[in-house]
Coordinates of C-alpha atoms and ligand atoms in Angstrom, one line a residue:
M1 CA -46.5 29.8 160.0
T2 CA -48.4 27.4 162.2
G3 CA -48.4 29.5 165.3
K4 CA -47.2 26.6 167.3
R5 CA -44.5 26.9 170.0
N6 CA -40.9 26.2 169.5
E7 CA -39.0 26.7 172.7
A8 CA -35.8 25.8 174.4
F9 CA -35.3 24.9 178.1
D10 CA -32.6 23.4 180.3
V11 CA -34.9 20.6 181.5
I12 CA -38.2 19.1 180.2
V13 CA -40.2 17.1 182.7
L14 CA -42.9 14.7 181.4
G15 CA -45.7 14.5 184.0
A16 CA -46.9 16.9 186.6
G17 CA -47.4 14.4 189.4
A18 CA -45.7 14.2 192.7
A19 CA -42.3 13.2 191.4
G20 CA -42.3 15.5 188.3
L21 CA -43.3 18.6 190.4
M22 CA -40.6 17.9 193.0
A23 CA -38.0 17.5 190.3
A24 CA -39.2 20.6 188.5
L25 CA -39.2 22.9 191.6
T26 CA -35.8 21.6 192.7
A27 CA -34.2 22.3 189.3
G28 CA -36.1 25.6 188.8
Q29 CA -34.9 26.9 192.2
R30 CA -31.4 26.0 191.1
G31 CA -31.8 28.5 188.3
K32 CA -32.6 26.0 185.5
R33 CA -35.2 26.8 182.9
V34 CA -37.8 24.1 183.4
L35 CA -40.8 23.0 181.4
V36 CA -43.3 20.5 182.7
L37 CA -45.7 18.9 180.2
E38 CA -48.8 17.2 181.5
H39 CA -51.7 15.7 179.4
N40 CA -54.4 16.1 182.1
D41 CA -56.2 19.4 182.5
E42 CA -54.9 19.7 186.0
P43 CA -51.6 18.7 187.8
G44 CA -51.3 16.2 190.6
R45 CA -54.6 14.4 190.3
K46 CA -53.4 11.4 192.4
I47 CA -52.2 13.8 195.2
L48 CA -55.7 15.3 195.4
I49 CA -57.4 12.0 196.0
S50 CA -54.7 10.3 198.0
G51 CA -55.0 9.1 201.5
G52 CA -58.8 9.4 201.4
G53 CA -58.4 13.1 200.5
R54 CA -55.9 13.8 203.3
C55 CA -52.7 12.7 201.4
N56 CA -50.5 10.3 203.4
F57 CA -47.5 12.2 202.2
T58 CA -44.6 10.3 203.9
N59 CA -43.9 7.8 206.6
L60 CA -41.6 8.1 209.6
H61 CA -40.2 4.6 209.0
V62 CA -38.9 5.2 205.5
E63 CA -36.1 2.7 204.7
A64 CA -35.1 0.8 201.6
R65 CA -36.5 -2.5 202.8
R66 CA -40.0 -1.1 202.7
F67 CA -39.7 -0.7 199.0
I68 CA -40.0 -3.5 196.4
S69 CA -37.5 -3.6 193.5
S70 CA -35.6 -6.2 191.6
N71 CA -32.5 -4.1 192.6
P72 CA -33.3 -3.7 196.3
H73 CA -30.4 -1.4 197.3
F74 CA -31.1 1.1 194.5
A75 CA -33.4 3.4 196.5
R76 CA -31.1 3.8 199.5
S77 CA -29.0 6.7 198.2
A78 CA -32.0 9.0 197.2
L79 CA -33.9 8.0 200.4
A80 CA -30.9 8.9 202.5
R81 CA -30.5 12.3 200.9
F82 CA -34.2 13.3 201.2
T83 CA -35.8 12.1 204.4
P84 CA -39.2 12.4 206.0
A85 CA -37.7 15.3 208.1
D86 CA -36.8 17.1 204.9
F87 CA -40.4 16.9 203.7
L88 CA -41.7 18.0 207.0
E89 CA -39.5 21.0 206.9
L90 CA -40.9 21.9 203.5
I91 CA -44.5 21.6 204.7
A92 CA -43.8 23.5 207.9
R93 CA -42.7 26.5 205.7
H94 CA -46.1 26.3 204.0
R95 CA -47.9 26.0 207.4
I96 CA -49.5 22.7 206.5
A97 CA -50.9 21.0 209.6
W98 CA -50.4 17.2 209.8
H99 CA -50.7 14.3 212.1
E100 CA -49.5 10.7 212.5
K101 CA -52.2 8.2 212.0
T102 CA -50.7 4.8 212.7
L103 CA -47.5 2.9 211.8
G104 CA -45.6 6.2 211.2
Q105 CA -48.1 7.3 208.4
L106 CA -48.2 11.1 208.2
F107 CA -51.4 12.8 206.8
C108 CA -52.5 16.3 206.3
D109 CA -55.0 17.5 208.9
G110 CA -56.9 19.3 206.1
P111 CA -57.5 18.5 202.4
A112 CA -54.7 17.0 200.2
R113 CA -54.9 20.1 198.0
A114 CA -52.6 21.8 200.4
I115 CA -49.7 19.6 199.3
L116 CA -50.4 20.2 195.6
T117 CA -50.7 24.0 196.2
M118 CA -47.3 23.9 198.1
L119 CA -45.6 22.1 195.2
L120 CA -47.1 24.5 192.6
D121 CA -46.1 27.6 194.7
E122 CA -42.5 26.1 195.0
C123 CA -42.5 25.6 191.2
A124 CA -43.6 29.2 190.7
A125 CA -40.8 30.3 193.0
G126 CA -38.4 28.5 190.6
D127 CA -40.1 30.0 187.4
V128 CA -41.1 26.6 186.2
A129 CA -43.3 26.6 183.1
L130 CA -46.2 24.2 183.6
R131 CA -48.2 23.3 180.5
L132 CA -51.4 21.3 180.8
N133 CA -53.5 19.5 178.1
E134 CA -50.3 18.6 176.3
T135 CA -50.5 15.4 174.2
I136 CA -47.0 14.1 173.8
Q137 CA -46.7 12.9 170.2
D138 CA -43.0 12.2 169.8
V139 CA -39.7 12.4 171.6
Q140 CA -36.4 12.4 169.8
H141 CA -32.8 12.7 170.9
N142 CA -30.3 14.3 168.7
G143 CA -27.9 15.5 171.4
R144 CA -30.8 17.4 172.8
F145 CA -34.2 16.0 173.6
V146 CA -36.9 17.2 171.3
V147 CA -40.5 16.8 172.5
T148 CA -43.4 17.3 170.1
T149 CA -46.9 17.9 171.5
G150 CA -50.1 19.0 169.8
N151 CA -49.0 22.5 170.7
G152 CA -45.5 22.6 169.3
V153 CA -41.9 21.6 169.9
S154 CA -39.8 22.0 173.0
E155 CA -36.2 21.0 173.4
A156 CA -33.7 20.6 176.2
P157 CA -30.5 18.8 177.0
A158 CA -32.2 17.0 179.9
L159 CA -35.5 15.0 179.9
I160 CA -37.1 13.7 183.1
L161 CA -39.6 10.8 182.7
A162 CA -42.0 11.4 185.5
C163 CA -45.2 10.2 184.0
G164 CA -45.9 7.4 186.5
G165 CA -46.9 3.8 186.0
L166 CA -50.0 2.1 184.7
S167 CA -52.2 2.5 187.8
I168 CA -55.6 4.1 187.4
P169 CA -55.9 5.1 183.7
K170 CA -59.0 7.1 184.6
L171 CA -56.6 9.5 186.5
G172 CA -54.2 9.8 183.6
A173 CA -51.9 6.8 183.7
T174 CA -50.7 5.9 180.2
G175 CA -47.5 3.9 180.4
L176 CA -45.7 6.6 178.4
A177 CA -42.6 6.4 180.7
H178 CA -42.2 2.7 180.0
R179 CA -42.6 3.2 176.2
L180 CA -40.1 6.0 176.1
A181 CA -37.6 4.0 178.2
R182 CA -37.8 1.2 175.8
Q183 CA -37.4 3.6 172.9
F184 CA -34.2 4.8 174.4
G185 CA -33.0 1.2 175.1
L186 CA -33.7 1.1 178.8
P187 CA -35.0 -2.3 180.1
V188 CA -38.4 -2.3 181.8
V189 CA -39.1 -4.8 184.6
S190 CA -42.5 -6.4 183.8
P191 CA -45.1 -4.1 185.4
A192 CA -48.0 -5.5 187.6
P193 CA -50.7 -3.9 189.7
G194 CA -49.7 -3.3 193.3
L195 CA -51.6 -2.3 196.5
V196 CA -54.7 -3.8 194.9
P197 CA -57.7 -5.8 196.1
L198 CA -57.6 -9.5 195.3
R199 CA -60.4 -11.7 193.9
T200 CA -61.0 -15.0 195.4
G201 CA -60.9 -18.0 193.1
D202 CA -63.6 -20.5 192.0
D203 CA -62.2 -22.9 194.6
M204 CA -63.2 -20.4 197.4
P205 CA -66.1 -21.3 199.6
E206 CA -69.1 -19.2 198.8
W207 CA -69.2 -17.8 202.3
V208 CA -66.2 -15.6 201.5
T209 CA -68.2 -13.3 199.3
G210 CA -71.2 -13.4 201.6
L211 CA -69.1 -11.6 204.2
S212 CA -68.7 -8.4 202.2
G213 CA -68.0 -5.5 204.6
V214 CA -66.6 -7.6 207.4
S215 CA -63.1 -6.6 208.6
L216 CA -60.7 -8.0 211.1
P217 CA -57.1 -7.9 212.0
V218 CA -55.1 -10.7 210.4
R219 CA -51.5 -11.7 209.7
V220 CA -51.3 -12.5 206.0
S221 CA -48.3 -14.1 204.4
C222 CA -47.1 -15.0 200.9
G223 CA -43.9 -17.0 201.1
K224 CA -41.6 -15.3 203.5
I225 CA -43.3 -11.9 203.4
A226 CA -46.0 -11.2 206.0
F227 CA -48.1 -8.2 207.1
E228 CA -50.2 -7.8 210.2
E229 CA -53.0 -5.3 209.5
A230 CA -56.8 -5.4 208.8
M231 CA -58.3 -7.5 206.1
L232 CA -61.7 -6.7 204.6
F233 CA -64.0 -9.1 202.8
T234 CA -65.5 -7.5 199.6
H235 CA -68.2 -8.7 197.3
R236 CA -65.5 -10.0 195.0
G237 CA -62.8 -11.2 197.3
I238 CA -60.5 -9.6 199.9
S239 CA -59.0 -6.2 200.5
G240 CA -58.0 -3.9 203.4
P241 CA -54.5 -2.8 204.3
A242 CA -53.1 -6.3 204.9
I243 CA -54.3 -7.6 201.5
L244 CA -53.2 -4.4 199.7
Q245 CA -49.7 -4.8 201.2
I246 CA -49.4 -8.5 200.3
S247 CA -50.8 -8.0 196.8
S248 CA -47.6 -6.2 195.8
Y249 CA -45.7 -9.4 196.4
W250 CA -48.4 -11.8 195.1
T251 CA -48.2 -13.2 191.6
S252 CA -50.7 -15.5 189.9
G253 CA -50.8 -19.0 191.3
K254 CA -49.2 -18.1 194.6
T255 CA -50.9 -19.2 197.8
L256 CA -51.7 -16.8 200.6
S257 CA -52.0 -17.9 204.2
V258 CA -54.1 -15.9 206.6
D259 CA -53.9 -16.1 210.3
L260 CA -57.4 -15.1 211.5
L261 CA -56.3 -14.9 215.2
P262 CA -52.9 -13.3 214.9
D263 CA -52.6 -12.4 218.6
R264 CA -53.8 -15.7 220.0
D265 CA -52.7 -19.2 220.5
A266 CA -55.9 -20.6 219.0
F267 CA -55.6 -24.1 220.4
A268 CA -55.0 -22.9 224.0
C269 CA -57.9 -20.4 223.7
L270 CA -60.3 -23.1 222.4
R271 CA -59.3 -25.5 225.1
Q272 CA -59.8 -22.8 227.7
A273 CA -63.2 -22.0 226.2
R274 CA -64.1 -25.7 226.4
S275 CA -63.7 -25.8 230.1
A276 CA -65.0 -22.3 230.9
R277 CA -68.0 -22.3 228.6
S278 CA -68.9 -25.9 228.1
R279 CA -72.5 -25.2 227.0
A280 CA -71.6 -22.6 224.4
H281 CA -71.3 -23.4 220.6
G282 CA -68.5 -22.6 218.2
A283 CA -70.0 -19.4 216.8
A284 CA -70.6 -17.9 220.2
I285 CA -67.1 -18.7 221.3
L286 CA -65.4 -17.5 218.1
S287 CA -67.4 -14.3 218.1
E288 CA -65.5 -13.2 221.2
W289 CA -62.4 -13.1 219.1
M290 CA -63.6 -12.1 215.6
P291 CA -66.6 -10.4 214.0
R292 CA -69.9 -12.2 214.7
R293 CA -70.8 -12.7 211.0
L294 CA -67.5 -14.5 210.4
A295 CA -67.8 -16.5 213.6
E296 CA -71.3 -17.7 212.6
I297 CA -69.9 -19.1 209.4
L298 CA -66.6 -20.5 210.8
G299 CA -68.0 -21.9 214.0
P300 CA -70.2 -24.7 212.6
G301 CA -67.8 -25.4 209.8
L302 CA -64.7 -25.8 212.1
L303 CA -66.2 -26.9 215.4
G304 CA -69.4 -28.8 214.4
D305 CA -72.8 -28.4 216.1
K306 CA -71.9 -29.9 219.5
A307 CA -71.4 -27.7 222.6
A308 CA -67.9 -26.9 223.6
G309 CA -67.9 -29.4 226.5
E310 CA -68.0 -32.2 223.9
W311 CA -65.1 -31.0 221.7
S312 CA -62.2 -33.4 221.4
D313 CA -58.6 -32.3 221.4
R314 CA -58.4 -33.6 217.8
L315 CA -61.3 -31.4 216.7
L316 CA -59.7 -28.4 218.5
R317 CA -56.3 -29.0 216.9
G318 CA -57.9 -29.1 213.4
A319 CA -59.9 -25.9 214.1
A320 CA -56.9 -24.1 215.5
A321 CA -54.8 -25.0 212.5
A322 CA -57.5 -23.7 210.1
L323 CA -57.9 -20.5 212.1
K324 CA -54.2 -19.8 212.2
S325 CA -53.6 -20.7 208.5
W326 CA -56.5 -20.2 206.2
T327 CA -54.9 -20.8 202.8
M328 CA -56.2 -19.6 199.5
I329 CA -55.0 -18.9 196.0
P330 CA -56.6 -15.7 194.7
S331 CA -57.8 -16.0 191.1
A332 CA -56.6 -12.5 190.1
S333 CA -56.1 -9.0 191.3
E334 CA -58.6 -6.2 190.6
G335 CA -56.0 -4.9 188.0
Y336 CA -54.7 -1.4 187.2
A337 CA -58.2 0.1 187.5
K338 CA -58.0 -0.3 191.2
A339 CA -54.3 -0.6 191.9
E340 CA -52.8 2.3 194.0
V341 CA -49.4 1.6 192.4
T342 CA -47.5 -0.2 189.7
V343 CA -44.9 -2.8 190.7
G344 CA -42.0 -3.0 188.3
G345 CA -41.2 -0.3 185.7
I346 CA -38.0 1.1 184.3
D347 CA -35.1 -1.2 185.4
T348 CA -33.1 0.7 188.0
R349 CA -29.9 -1.2 187.0
A350 CA -29.9 1.1 184.0
L351 CA -30.0 4.2 186.2
S352 CA -27.6 6.0 188.5
S353 CA -28.8 5.7 192.1
R354 CA -27.4 9.1 192.9
S355 CA -29.0 11.1 190.0
M356 CA -31.6 8.8 188.4
E357 CA -29.9 9.5 185.1
A358 CA -29.8 6.7 182.5
I359 CA -26.3 5.4 182.5
A360 CA -26.3 4.7 178.7
V361 CA -28.3 7.9 177.7
P362 CA -26.8 11.0 179.4
G363 CA -29.4 13.6 180.0
L364 CA -32.3 11.1 180.3
Y365 CA -33.7 10.7 183.9
A366 CA -36.5 8.6 185.3
I367 CA -38.2 9.1 188.7
G368 CA -41.2 8.2 190.8
E369 CA -43.6 5.4 190.0
A370 CA -42.3 5.0 186.5
V371 CA -39.2 3.2 187.8
D372 CA -39.0 -0.2 189.4
V373 CA -39.2 1.0 193.0
T374 CA -42.6 0.4 194.8
G375 CA -43.3 1.3 198.3
W376 CA -45.5 -0.3 200.9
L377 CA -48.8 1.2 201.7
G378 CA -48.5 4.1 204.1
G379 CA -46.9 7.1 202.5
Y380 CA -43.9 5.3 201.1
N381 CA -44.8 5.8 197.5
F382 CA -45.1 9.6 197.8
H383 CA -41.8 9.6 199.7
W384 CA -40.1 7.8 196.8
A385 CA -41.6 10.4 194.4
W386 CA -40.2 13.2 196.6
A387 CA -36.8 11.6 197.1
S388 CA -36.2 10.5 193.5
G389 CA -37.6 13.8 192.2
R390 CA -35.2 15.7 194.4
A391 CA -32.3 13.6 193.3
A392 CA -33.0 14.2 189.6
G393 CA -33.8 17.9 190.2
D394 CA -30.5 18.4 192.0
A395 CA -28.5 16.6 189.2
V396 CA -29.9 18.0 186.0
Ligands
FDA1 P1 -48.2 10.2 189.1 O1 -49.0 9.1 188.6 O2 -48.6 10.9 190.4 O3 -47.9 11.4 188.1 C1 -47.7 11.1 186.7 C2 -48.2 12.3 185.9 O4 -47.9 12.0 184.6 C3 -49.7 12.4 186.0 O5 -50.1 13.7 186.2 C4 -50.2 11.9 184.6 O6 -51.4 12.5 184.2 C5 -49.0 12.3 183.8 N1 -48.9 11.5 182.5 C6 -49.1 10.2 182.4 N2 -49.0 9.9 181.1 C7 -48.8 11.0 180.4 C8 -48.7 11.3 179.0 N3 -48.8 10.4 178.1 N4 -48.5 12.6 178.7 C9 -48.4 13.6 179.6 N5 -48.5 13.3 180.9 C10 -48.7 12.1 181.3 N6 -49.1 7.1 197.9 C11 -48.8 7.5 199.1 O7 -47.6 7.5 199.4 N7 -49.7 7.9 200.0 C12 -51.0 8.0 199.7 O8 -51.9 8.4 200.5 C13 -51.4 7.4 198.4 N8 -52.7 7.4 198.1 C14 -53.1 6.9 196.8 C15 -54.5 6.8 196.5 C16 -54.8 6.4 195.2 C17 -56.3 6.3 194.9 C18 -53.8 6.1 194.3 C19 -54.2 5.7 192.9 C20 -52.5 6.2 194.6 C21 -52.1 6.6 195.9 N9 -50.8 6.6 196.3 C22 -50.4 7.0 197.5 C23 -49.7 6.3 195.3 C24 -49.2 7.7 194.8 O9 -50.2 8.4 194.3 C25 -48.2 7.4 193.6 O10 -47.2 6.5 194.0 C26 -47.5 8.7 193.2 O11 -48.5 9.6 192.8 C27 -46.5 8.5 192.1 O12 -46.0 9.8 191.7 P2 -45.5 10.0 190.2 O13 -45.3 11.5 190.1 O14 -44.4 9.1 189.9 O15 -46.7 9.5 189.3

């Protein structure tokens, strides 16, 4: 005898993150015998560090168009059946205080651990068995799903893939969900890092990296997609909410266009400054509208060294165009080590949008970041984890 486990359940969930715990508590409270297998030594690591430690757990503006997927309507059904109000009701029962920050983003007032504790308490109420430090060695399907780990064998008629994407291997990401999907014949949309800082290319002026730490509101676009939020210069390139958002749409070789004065008609402002402050130089004038360090670099470059009174309309038109549309081709993203999410994943065309069950493999489900549904920055990704987890937990 090896002393290893050999147990039967109704449902096995792989991954004790946001989506897996939501699916587990939902199924458990429906009376299903649920096992959650997690390879980390604690559940929900990303929840604990999310939102700067305050967990941006949902967004008031959840709607399918704020999610990226090669099958754009897929998320609608699950999102309609589990709304931000539903999650707020859950956290109200656990007396978790929260606030809206900006743009509908809801955060805990206190530490993010409250959200994890709530999920674990709800799992306990559903008698969910949670096993940590489990290395998944093999998964087979012989009518039932048979999962072998270093500690034994567990089997169940339903298996939920909830082991996330490829983002932040340091926190436990392994790509297991994608591998198992392929093993069971489900297609995977090419994954890529999303919500990730971008590096500036060799063609980028040196001043860009010299501005590390400077932040300003911008409108950044990539093709037809645009975001108006803050951009931050880093020592390797650009980051901040606007850049993280656009990074999920950016692919290698694509050009980004940045409007450095999103709320202003730059030409009209410069002309007005020419008559009102004819002795001032470019840096002084630009610094009224943007951080001084940036103005000191852009001023001489765009407006020369003459005082405003000597500026020609032609010069102003060129400067205004450059300020409204600074174009660049990032050289790369900072990759999965820094990406908040993974774009792409298990192809949703192979799943039921109602239950998250694989159409061709009854009993196999995929939820959360593992699938090809990626939210914008601002609580959308957790909301997808809750909504897809609830859909699968209700269906198993
Ligand atoms: P998640 O990655 O959370 O869980 C997967 C689980 O599976 C993990 O516990 C992992 O260890 C486990 N696992 C992986 N491979 C395994 C294997 N081989 N064997 C066993 N277990 C395995 N979103 C948001 O909406 N608001 C926010 O504030 C933030 N903040 C944030 C900050 C940072 C730093 C990051 C990296 C990400 C965010 N996110 C976010 C994104 C959010 O964390 C993410 O979308 C969800 O956690 C996805 O939930 P899942 O349960 O699908 O995957």
